[in-house]
Coordinates of C-alpha atoms in Angstrom, one line a residue:
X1197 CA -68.5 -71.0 -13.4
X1198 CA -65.5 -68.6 -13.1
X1199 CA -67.2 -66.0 -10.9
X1200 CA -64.7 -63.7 -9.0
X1201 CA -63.8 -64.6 -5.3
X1202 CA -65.7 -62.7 -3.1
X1203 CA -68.8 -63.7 -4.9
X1204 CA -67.8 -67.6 -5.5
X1205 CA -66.7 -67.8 -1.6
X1206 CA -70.2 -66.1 -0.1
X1207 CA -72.3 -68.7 -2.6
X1208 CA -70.4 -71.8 -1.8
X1209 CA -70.5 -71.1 1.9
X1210 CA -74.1 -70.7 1.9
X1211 CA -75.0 -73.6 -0.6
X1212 CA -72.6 -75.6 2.0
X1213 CA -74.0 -74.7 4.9
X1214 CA -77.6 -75.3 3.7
X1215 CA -77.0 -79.1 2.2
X1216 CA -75.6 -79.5 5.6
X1217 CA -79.1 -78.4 7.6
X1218 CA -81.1 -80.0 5.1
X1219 CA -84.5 -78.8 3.7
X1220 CA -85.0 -77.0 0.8
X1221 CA -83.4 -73.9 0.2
X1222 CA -82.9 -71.1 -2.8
X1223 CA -79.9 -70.7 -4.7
X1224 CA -80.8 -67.9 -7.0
X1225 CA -83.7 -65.5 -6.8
X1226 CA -85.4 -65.1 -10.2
X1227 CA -86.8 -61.4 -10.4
X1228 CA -89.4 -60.4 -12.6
X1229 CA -89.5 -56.6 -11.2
X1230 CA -92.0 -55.7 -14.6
X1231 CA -93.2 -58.2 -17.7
X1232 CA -93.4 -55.0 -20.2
X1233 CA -90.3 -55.6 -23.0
X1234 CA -89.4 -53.6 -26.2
X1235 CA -89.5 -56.9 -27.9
X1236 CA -91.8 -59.6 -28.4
X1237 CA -89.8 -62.8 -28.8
X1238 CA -92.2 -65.6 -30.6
X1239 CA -90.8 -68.5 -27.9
X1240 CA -91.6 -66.3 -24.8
X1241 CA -94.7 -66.6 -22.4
X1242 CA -93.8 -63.6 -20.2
X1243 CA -95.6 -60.5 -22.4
X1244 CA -99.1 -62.0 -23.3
X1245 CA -100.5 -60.0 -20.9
X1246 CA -102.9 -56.9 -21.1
X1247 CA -101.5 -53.1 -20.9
X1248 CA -102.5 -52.9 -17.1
X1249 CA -100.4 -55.6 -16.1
X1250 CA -97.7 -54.7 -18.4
X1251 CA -97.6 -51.4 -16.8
X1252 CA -97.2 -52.6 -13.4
X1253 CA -93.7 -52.2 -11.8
X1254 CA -92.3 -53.8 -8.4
X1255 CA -91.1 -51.1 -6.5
X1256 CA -87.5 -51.0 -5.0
X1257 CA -89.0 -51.9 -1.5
X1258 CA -90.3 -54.9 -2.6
X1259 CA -87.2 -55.8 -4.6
X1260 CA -85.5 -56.1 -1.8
X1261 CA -87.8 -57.5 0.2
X1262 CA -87.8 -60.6 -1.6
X1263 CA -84.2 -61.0 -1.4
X1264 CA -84.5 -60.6 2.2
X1265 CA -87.5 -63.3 2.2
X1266 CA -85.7 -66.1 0.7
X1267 CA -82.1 -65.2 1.4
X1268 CA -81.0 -66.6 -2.0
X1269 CA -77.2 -65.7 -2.4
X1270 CA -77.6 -64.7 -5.9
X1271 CA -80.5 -62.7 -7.6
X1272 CA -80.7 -62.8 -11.8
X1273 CA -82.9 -60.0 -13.1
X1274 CA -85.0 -60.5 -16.0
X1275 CA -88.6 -59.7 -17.3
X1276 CA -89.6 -58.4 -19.5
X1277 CA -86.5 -55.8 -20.2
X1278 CA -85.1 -54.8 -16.6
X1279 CA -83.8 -51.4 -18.3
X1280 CA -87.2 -50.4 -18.5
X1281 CA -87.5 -49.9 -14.9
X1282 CA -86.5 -46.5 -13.7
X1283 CA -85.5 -48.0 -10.4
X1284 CA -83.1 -50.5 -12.2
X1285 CA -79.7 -48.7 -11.3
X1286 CA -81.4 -48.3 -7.3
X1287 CA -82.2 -52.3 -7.2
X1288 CA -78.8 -53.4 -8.4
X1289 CA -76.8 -51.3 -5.9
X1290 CA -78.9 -52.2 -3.0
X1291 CA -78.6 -55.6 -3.9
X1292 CA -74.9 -55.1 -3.9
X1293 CA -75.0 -53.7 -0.8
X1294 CA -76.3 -56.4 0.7
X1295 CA -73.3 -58.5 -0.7
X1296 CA -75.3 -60.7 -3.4
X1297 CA -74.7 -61.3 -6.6
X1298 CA -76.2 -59.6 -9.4
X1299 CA -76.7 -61.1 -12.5
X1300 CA -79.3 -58.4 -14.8
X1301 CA -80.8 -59.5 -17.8
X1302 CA -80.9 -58.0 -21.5
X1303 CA -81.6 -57.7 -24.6
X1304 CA -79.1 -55.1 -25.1
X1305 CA -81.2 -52.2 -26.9
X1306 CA -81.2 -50.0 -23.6
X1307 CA -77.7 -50.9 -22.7
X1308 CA -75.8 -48.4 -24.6
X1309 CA -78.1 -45.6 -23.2
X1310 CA -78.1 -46.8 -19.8
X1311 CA -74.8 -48.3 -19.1
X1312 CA -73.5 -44.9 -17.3
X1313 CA -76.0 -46.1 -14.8
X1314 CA -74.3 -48.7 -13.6
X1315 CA -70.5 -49.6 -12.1
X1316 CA -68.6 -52.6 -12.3
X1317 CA -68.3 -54.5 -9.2
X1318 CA -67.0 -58.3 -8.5
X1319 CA -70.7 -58.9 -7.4
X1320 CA -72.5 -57.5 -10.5
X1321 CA -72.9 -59.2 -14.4
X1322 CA -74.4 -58.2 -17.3
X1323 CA -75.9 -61.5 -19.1
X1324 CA -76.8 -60.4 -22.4
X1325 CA -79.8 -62.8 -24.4
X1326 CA -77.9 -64.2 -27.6
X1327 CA -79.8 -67.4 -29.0
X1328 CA -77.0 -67.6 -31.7
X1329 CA -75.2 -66.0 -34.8
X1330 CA -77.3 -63.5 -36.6
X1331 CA -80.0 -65.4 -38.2
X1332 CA -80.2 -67.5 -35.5
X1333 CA -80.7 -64.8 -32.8
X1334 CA -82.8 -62.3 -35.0
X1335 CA -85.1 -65.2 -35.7
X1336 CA -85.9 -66.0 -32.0
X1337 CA -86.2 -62.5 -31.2
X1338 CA -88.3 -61.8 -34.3
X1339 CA -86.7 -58.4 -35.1
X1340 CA -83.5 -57.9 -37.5
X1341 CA -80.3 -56.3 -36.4
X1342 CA -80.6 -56.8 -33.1
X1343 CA -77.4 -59.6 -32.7
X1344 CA -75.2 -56.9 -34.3
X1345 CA -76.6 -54.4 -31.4
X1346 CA -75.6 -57.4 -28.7
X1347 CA -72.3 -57.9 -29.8
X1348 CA -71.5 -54.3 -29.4
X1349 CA -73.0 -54.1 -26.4
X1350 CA -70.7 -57.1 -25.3
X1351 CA -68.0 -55.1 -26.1
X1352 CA -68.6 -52.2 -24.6
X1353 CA -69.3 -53.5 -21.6
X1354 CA -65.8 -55.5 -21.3
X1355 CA -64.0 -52.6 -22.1
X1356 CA -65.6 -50.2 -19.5
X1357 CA -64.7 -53.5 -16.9
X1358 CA -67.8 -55.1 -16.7
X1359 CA -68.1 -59.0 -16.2
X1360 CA -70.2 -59.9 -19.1
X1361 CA -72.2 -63.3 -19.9
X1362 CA -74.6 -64.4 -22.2
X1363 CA -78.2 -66.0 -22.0
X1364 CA -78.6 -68.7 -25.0
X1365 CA -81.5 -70.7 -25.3
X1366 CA -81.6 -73.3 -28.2
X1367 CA -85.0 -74.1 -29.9
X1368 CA -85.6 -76.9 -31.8
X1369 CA -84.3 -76.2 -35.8
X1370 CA -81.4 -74.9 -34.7
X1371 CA -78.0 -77.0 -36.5
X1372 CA -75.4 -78.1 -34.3
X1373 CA -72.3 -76.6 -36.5
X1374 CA -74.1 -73.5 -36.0
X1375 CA -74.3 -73.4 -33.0
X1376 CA -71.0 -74.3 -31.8
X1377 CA -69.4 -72.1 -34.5
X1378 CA -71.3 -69.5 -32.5
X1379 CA -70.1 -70.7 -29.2
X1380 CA -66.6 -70.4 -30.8
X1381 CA -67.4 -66.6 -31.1
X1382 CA -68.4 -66.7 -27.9
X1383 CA -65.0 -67.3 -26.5
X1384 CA -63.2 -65.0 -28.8
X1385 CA -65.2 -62.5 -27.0
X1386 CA -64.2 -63.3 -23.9
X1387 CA -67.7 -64.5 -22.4
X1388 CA -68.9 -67.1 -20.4
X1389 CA -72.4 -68.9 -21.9
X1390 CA -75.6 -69.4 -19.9
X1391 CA -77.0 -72.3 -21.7
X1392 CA -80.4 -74.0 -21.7
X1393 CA -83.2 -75.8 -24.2
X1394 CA -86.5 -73.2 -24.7
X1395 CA -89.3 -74.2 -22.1
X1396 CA -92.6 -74.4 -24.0
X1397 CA -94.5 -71.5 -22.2
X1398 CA -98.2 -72.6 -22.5
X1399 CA -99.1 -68.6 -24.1
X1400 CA -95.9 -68.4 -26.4
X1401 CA -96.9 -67.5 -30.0
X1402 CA -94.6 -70.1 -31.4
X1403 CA -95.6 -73.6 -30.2
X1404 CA -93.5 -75.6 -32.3
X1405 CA -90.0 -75.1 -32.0
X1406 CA -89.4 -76.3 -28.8
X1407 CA -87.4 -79.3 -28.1
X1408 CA -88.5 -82.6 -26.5
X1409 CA -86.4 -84.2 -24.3
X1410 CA -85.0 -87.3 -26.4
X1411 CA -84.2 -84.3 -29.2
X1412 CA -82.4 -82.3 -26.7
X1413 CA -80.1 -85.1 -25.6
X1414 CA -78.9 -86.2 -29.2
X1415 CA -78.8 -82.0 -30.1
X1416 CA -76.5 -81.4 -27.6
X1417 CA -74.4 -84.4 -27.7
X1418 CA -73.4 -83.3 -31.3
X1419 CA -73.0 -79.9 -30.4
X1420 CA -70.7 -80.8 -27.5
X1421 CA -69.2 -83.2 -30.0
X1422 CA -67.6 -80.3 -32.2
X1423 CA -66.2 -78.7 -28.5
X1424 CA -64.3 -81.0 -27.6
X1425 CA -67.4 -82.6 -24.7
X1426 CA -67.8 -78.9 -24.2
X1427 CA -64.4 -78.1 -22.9
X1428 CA -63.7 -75.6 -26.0
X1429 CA -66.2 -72.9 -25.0
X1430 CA -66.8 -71.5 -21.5
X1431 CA -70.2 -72.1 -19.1
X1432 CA -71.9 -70.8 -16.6
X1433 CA -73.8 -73.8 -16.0
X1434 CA -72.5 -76.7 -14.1
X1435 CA -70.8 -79.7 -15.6
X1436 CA -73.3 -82.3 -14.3
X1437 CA -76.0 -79.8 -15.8
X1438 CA -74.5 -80.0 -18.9
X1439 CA -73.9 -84.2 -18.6
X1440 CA -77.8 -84.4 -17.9
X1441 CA -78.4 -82.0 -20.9
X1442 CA -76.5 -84.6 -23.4
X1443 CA -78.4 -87.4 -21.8
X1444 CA -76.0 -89.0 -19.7
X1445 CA -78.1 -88.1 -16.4
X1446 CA -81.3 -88.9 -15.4
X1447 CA -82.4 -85.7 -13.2
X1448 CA -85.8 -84.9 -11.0
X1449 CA -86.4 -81.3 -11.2
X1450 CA -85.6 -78.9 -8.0
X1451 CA -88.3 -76.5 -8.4
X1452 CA -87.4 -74.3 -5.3
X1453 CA -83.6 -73.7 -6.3
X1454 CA -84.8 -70.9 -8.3
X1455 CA -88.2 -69.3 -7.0
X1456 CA -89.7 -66.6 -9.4
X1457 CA -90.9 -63.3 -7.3
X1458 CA -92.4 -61.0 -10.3
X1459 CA -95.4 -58.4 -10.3
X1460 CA -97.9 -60.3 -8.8
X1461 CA -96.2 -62.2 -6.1
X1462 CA -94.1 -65.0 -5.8
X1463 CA -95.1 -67.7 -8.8
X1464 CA -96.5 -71.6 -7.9
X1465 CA -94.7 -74.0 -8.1
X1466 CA -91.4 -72.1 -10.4
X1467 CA -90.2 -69.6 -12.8
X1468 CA -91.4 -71.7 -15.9
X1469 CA -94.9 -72.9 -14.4
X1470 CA -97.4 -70.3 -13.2
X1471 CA -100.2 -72.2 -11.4
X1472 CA -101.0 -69.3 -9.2
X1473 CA -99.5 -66.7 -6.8
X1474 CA -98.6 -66.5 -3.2
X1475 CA -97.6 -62.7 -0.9
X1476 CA -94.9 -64.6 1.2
X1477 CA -92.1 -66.8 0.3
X1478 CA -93.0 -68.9 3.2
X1479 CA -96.1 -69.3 1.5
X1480 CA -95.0 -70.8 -1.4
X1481 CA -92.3 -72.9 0.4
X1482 CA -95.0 -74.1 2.7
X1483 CA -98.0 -74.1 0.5
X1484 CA -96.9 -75.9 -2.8
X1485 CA -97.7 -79.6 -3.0
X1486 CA -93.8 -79.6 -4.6
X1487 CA -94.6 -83.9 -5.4
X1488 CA -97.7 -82.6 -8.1
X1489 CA -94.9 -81.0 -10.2
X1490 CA -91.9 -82.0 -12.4
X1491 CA -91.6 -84.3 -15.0
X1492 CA -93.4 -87.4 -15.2
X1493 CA -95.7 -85.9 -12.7
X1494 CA -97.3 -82.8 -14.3
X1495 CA -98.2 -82.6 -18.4
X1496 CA -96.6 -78.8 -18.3
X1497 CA -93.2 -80.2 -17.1
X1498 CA -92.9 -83.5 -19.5
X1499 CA -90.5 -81.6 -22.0
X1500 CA -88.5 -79.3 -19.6
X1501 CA -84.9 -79.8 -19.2
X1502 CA -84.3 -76.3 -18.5
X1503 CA -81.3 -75.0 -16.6
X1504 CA -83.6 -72.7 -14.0
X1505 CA -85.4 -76.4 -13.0
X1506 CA -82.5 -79.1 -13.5
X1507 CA -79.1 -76.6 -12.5
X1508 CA -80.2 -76.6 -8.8
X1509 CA -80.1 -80.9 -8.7
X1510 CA -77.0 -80.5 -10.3
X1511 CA -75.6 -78.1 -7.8
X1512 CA -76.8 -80.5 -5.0
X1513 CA -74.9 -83.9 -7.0
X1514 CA -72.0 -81.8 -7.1
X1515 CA -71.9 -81.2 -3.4
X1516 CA -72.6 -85.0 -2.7
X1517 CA -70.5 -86.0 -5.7
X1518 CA -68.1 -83.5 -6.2
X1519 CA -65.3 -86.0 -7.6
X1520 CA -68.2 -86.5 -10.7
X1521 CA -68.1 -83.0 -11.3
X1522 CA -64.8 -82.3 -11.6
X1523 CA -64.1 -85.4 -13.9
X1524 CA -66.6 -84.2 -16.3
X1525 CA -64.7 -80.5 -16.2
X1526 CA -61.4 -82.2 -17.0
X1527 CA -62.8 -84.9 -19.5
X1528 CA -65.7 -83.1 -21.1
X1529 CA -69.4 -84.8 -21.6
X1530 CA -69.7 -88.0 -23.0
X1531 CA -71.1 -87.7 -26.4
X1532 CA -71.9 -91.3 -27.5
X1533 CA -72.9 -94.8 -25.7
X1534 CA -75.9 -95.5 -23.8
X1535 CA -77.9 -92.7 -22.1
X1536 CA -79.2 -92.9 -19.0
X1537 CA -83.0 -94.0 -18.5
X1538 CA -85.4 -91.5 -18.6
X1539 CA -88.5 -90.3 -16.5
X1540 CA -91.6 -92.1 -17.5
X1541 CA -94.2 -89.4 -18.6
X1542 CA -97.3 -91.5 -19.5
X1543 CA -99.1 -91.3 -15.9
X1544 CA -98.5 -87.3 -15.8
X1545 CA -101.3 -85.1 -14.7
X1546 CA -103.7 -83.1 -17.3
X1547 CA -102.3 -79.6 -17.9
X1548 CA -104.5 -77.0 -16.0
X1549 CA -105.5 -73.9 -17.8
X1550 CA -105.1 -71.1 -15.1
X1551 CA -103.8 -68.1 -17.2
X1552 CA -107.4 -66.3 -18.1
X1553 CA -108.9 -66.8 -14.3
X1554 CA -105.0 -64.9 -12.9
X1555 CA -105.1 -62.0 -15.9
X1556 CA -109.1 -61.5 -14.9
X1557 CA -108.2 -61.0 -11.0
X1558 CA -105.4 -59.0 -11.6
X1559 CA -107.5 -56.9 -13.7
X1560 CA -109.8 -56.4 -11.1
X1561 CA -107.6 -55.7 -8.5
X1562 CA -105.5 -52.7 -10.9
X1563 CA -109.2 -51.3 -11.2
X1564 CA -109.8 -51.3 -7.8
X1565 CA -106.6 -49.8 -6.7
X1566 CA -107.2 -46.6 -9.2
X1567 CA -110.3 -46.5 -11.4
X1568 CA -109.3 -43.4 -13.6
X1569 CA -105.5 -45.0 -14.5
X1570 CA -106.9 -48.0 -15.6
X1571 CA -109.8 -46.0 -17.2
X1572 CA -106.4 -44.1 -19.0
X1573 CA -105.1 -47.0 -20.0
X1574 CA -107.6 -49.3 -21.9
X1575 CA -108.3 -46.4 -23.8
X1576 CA -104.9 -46.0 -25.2
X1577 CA -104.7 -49.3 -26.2

């Protein structure tokens, strides 16, 4: 990950310093500061929630009060559609301010209205979601036209001096010629690509077109085939992520590396599994049984390989193993022989269904708070 210096030299001091104290720490805060989107993407569990909750924002307070709880280096913004928020252009620069990296999340139908909002900064990217070329993307998004609306948002951004990335997540149908014929745009554009398999949310619409792990590996071994082991196009993600990706790493989860702070607190145990909400980040630090999660251990986690679980074990290898890392940058990933033994996942726990108990005490808790607004709302929808 190319980032510029002043932000590369304050994360790698900090992920140093912390592998040296030991514990578990946060690498990136994942910030959910509203779950109401101008979309509503078939693969994605984060909108299936009633009006009331989707009107709920986080204010800017409390925005940066999380980043001050966990003291992650590096907070990515998602939702949801961050532009939506009013406060947006507020939260960015006083996470700026306090000299952490900013990575906001799009879709990129706000962007060209709302781009004056916002100045470049070595400490600031726009990651654009892009799951593909046009058929592809519009697909997974469920709406046409919107790649072509991305790509010139893309550009735009570049040329007004913005450091631009893209958010890809592959789901199961998708052809790996495709795909890297779209990662070879990719790099003609001048963009780095934040890559990961879809996580099968438990409320997504679409249930089957998400990958399972032994059809991830062989999908991205032949994608990474066509690239040269990946060296052709440019990543975000870490080499050992993307060695563990094609199979060639057997990786526990690190659930904590990217805690998930959204509307109604800070999520048990992660960003992709809700079992529940805590106030504090001690809380959920403290009061998570971490070893009933992760694959092999929990039904929810048995297919996950996705970057926001599996890039924060990586990150930890490459500080104990750095000599691994930088052998995989130079070669590329190995895209045929033996892969590395995988996670038994017969002895995993029984899902738990928690969703309908959360949306009911949320509920409750909007109606408390003011009676005549909720009133207002449930009878607009």
């Amino acid at each position: 990950m190319t980032l510029p210096l002043p932000a590369l030299a304050r994360i790698g001091a900090y992920t140093l310093k912390k592998h040296i104290s030991g514990g578990k720490y946060p690498l990136v805060l994942m910030l959910e500061p509203l779950l109401r989107c101008n979309l509503a993407c078939p693969g994605c569990g984060k909108i299936d929630y009633p009006d009331p909750i989707l009107n709920q924002r986080m204010s800017y307070d409390e925005c940066m009060d999380a980043i001050d709880e966990c003291g992650a280096p590096a907070v990515s913004i998602a939702g949801g559609e961050p532009l939506l928020h009013r406060d947006m252009p507020k939260i960015v620069e006083g996470y700026i301010a306090k000299k952490k990296f900013v990575i906001l999340c799009t879709n990129a139908l706000l962007l060209k209205k709302k781009i004056k909002d916002y100045k470049p900064s070595p400490f600031f990217t726009w990651s654009i979601h892009l799951d593909g070329d046009k058929q592809m993307h519009d697909h997974a998004v469920d709406q046409d036209g919107t790649y072509e609306v991305a790509i010139e948002a893309i550009e735009m951004a570049k040329a007004a001096g913005f450091r631009v990335q893209i958010n890809c997540t592959v789901f199961d149908g998708a052809e790996p010629q495709r795909l890297a014929s779209f990662f070879d745009k990719m790099k003609e554009l001048g963009v780095e690509i934040t890559l990961s398999p879809g996580y099968s949310y438990e409320r997504a619409a679409d249930q089957e077109h998400f990958l399972t792990r032994e059809r991830t590996k062989n999908f991205f071994r032949d994608v990474f085939k066509l690239g040269d082991g990946g060296k052709a196009w440019d990543f975000t993600n870490s080499p050992l992520f993307l060695d563990f990706l094609a199979g060639n790493r057997s990786y526990e989860c690190t659930p904590w590396s990217m805690p998930l702070r959204t509307v109604f607190g800070w999520q048990k145990p992660c960003y992709l599994v809700g079992e529940g909400y805590v106030q504090t980040f001690a809380e959920l630090m403290e009061g998570t049984d971490w070893d009933q999660y992760g694959v092999g251990k929990y039904e929810k986690c048995s297919n996950c390989m996705v970057h926001c679980g599996f890039e924060g074990t990586a990150a930890s290898e490459s500080i104990r193993n750095p000599l691994a890392m930088f052998n995989i940058g130079r070669k590329g990933v190995r895209t045929d022989g033996p892969m590395a033994a995988d996670i038994d996942i017969s002895k995993a726990r029984k899902a738990e269904d928690v969703h309908s108990t959360h949306v009911e005490r949320e509920l409750a808790k909007i109606k408390a708070a003011d009676p005549e607004g909720f009133k207002r709302v449930q009878r607009a929808a």
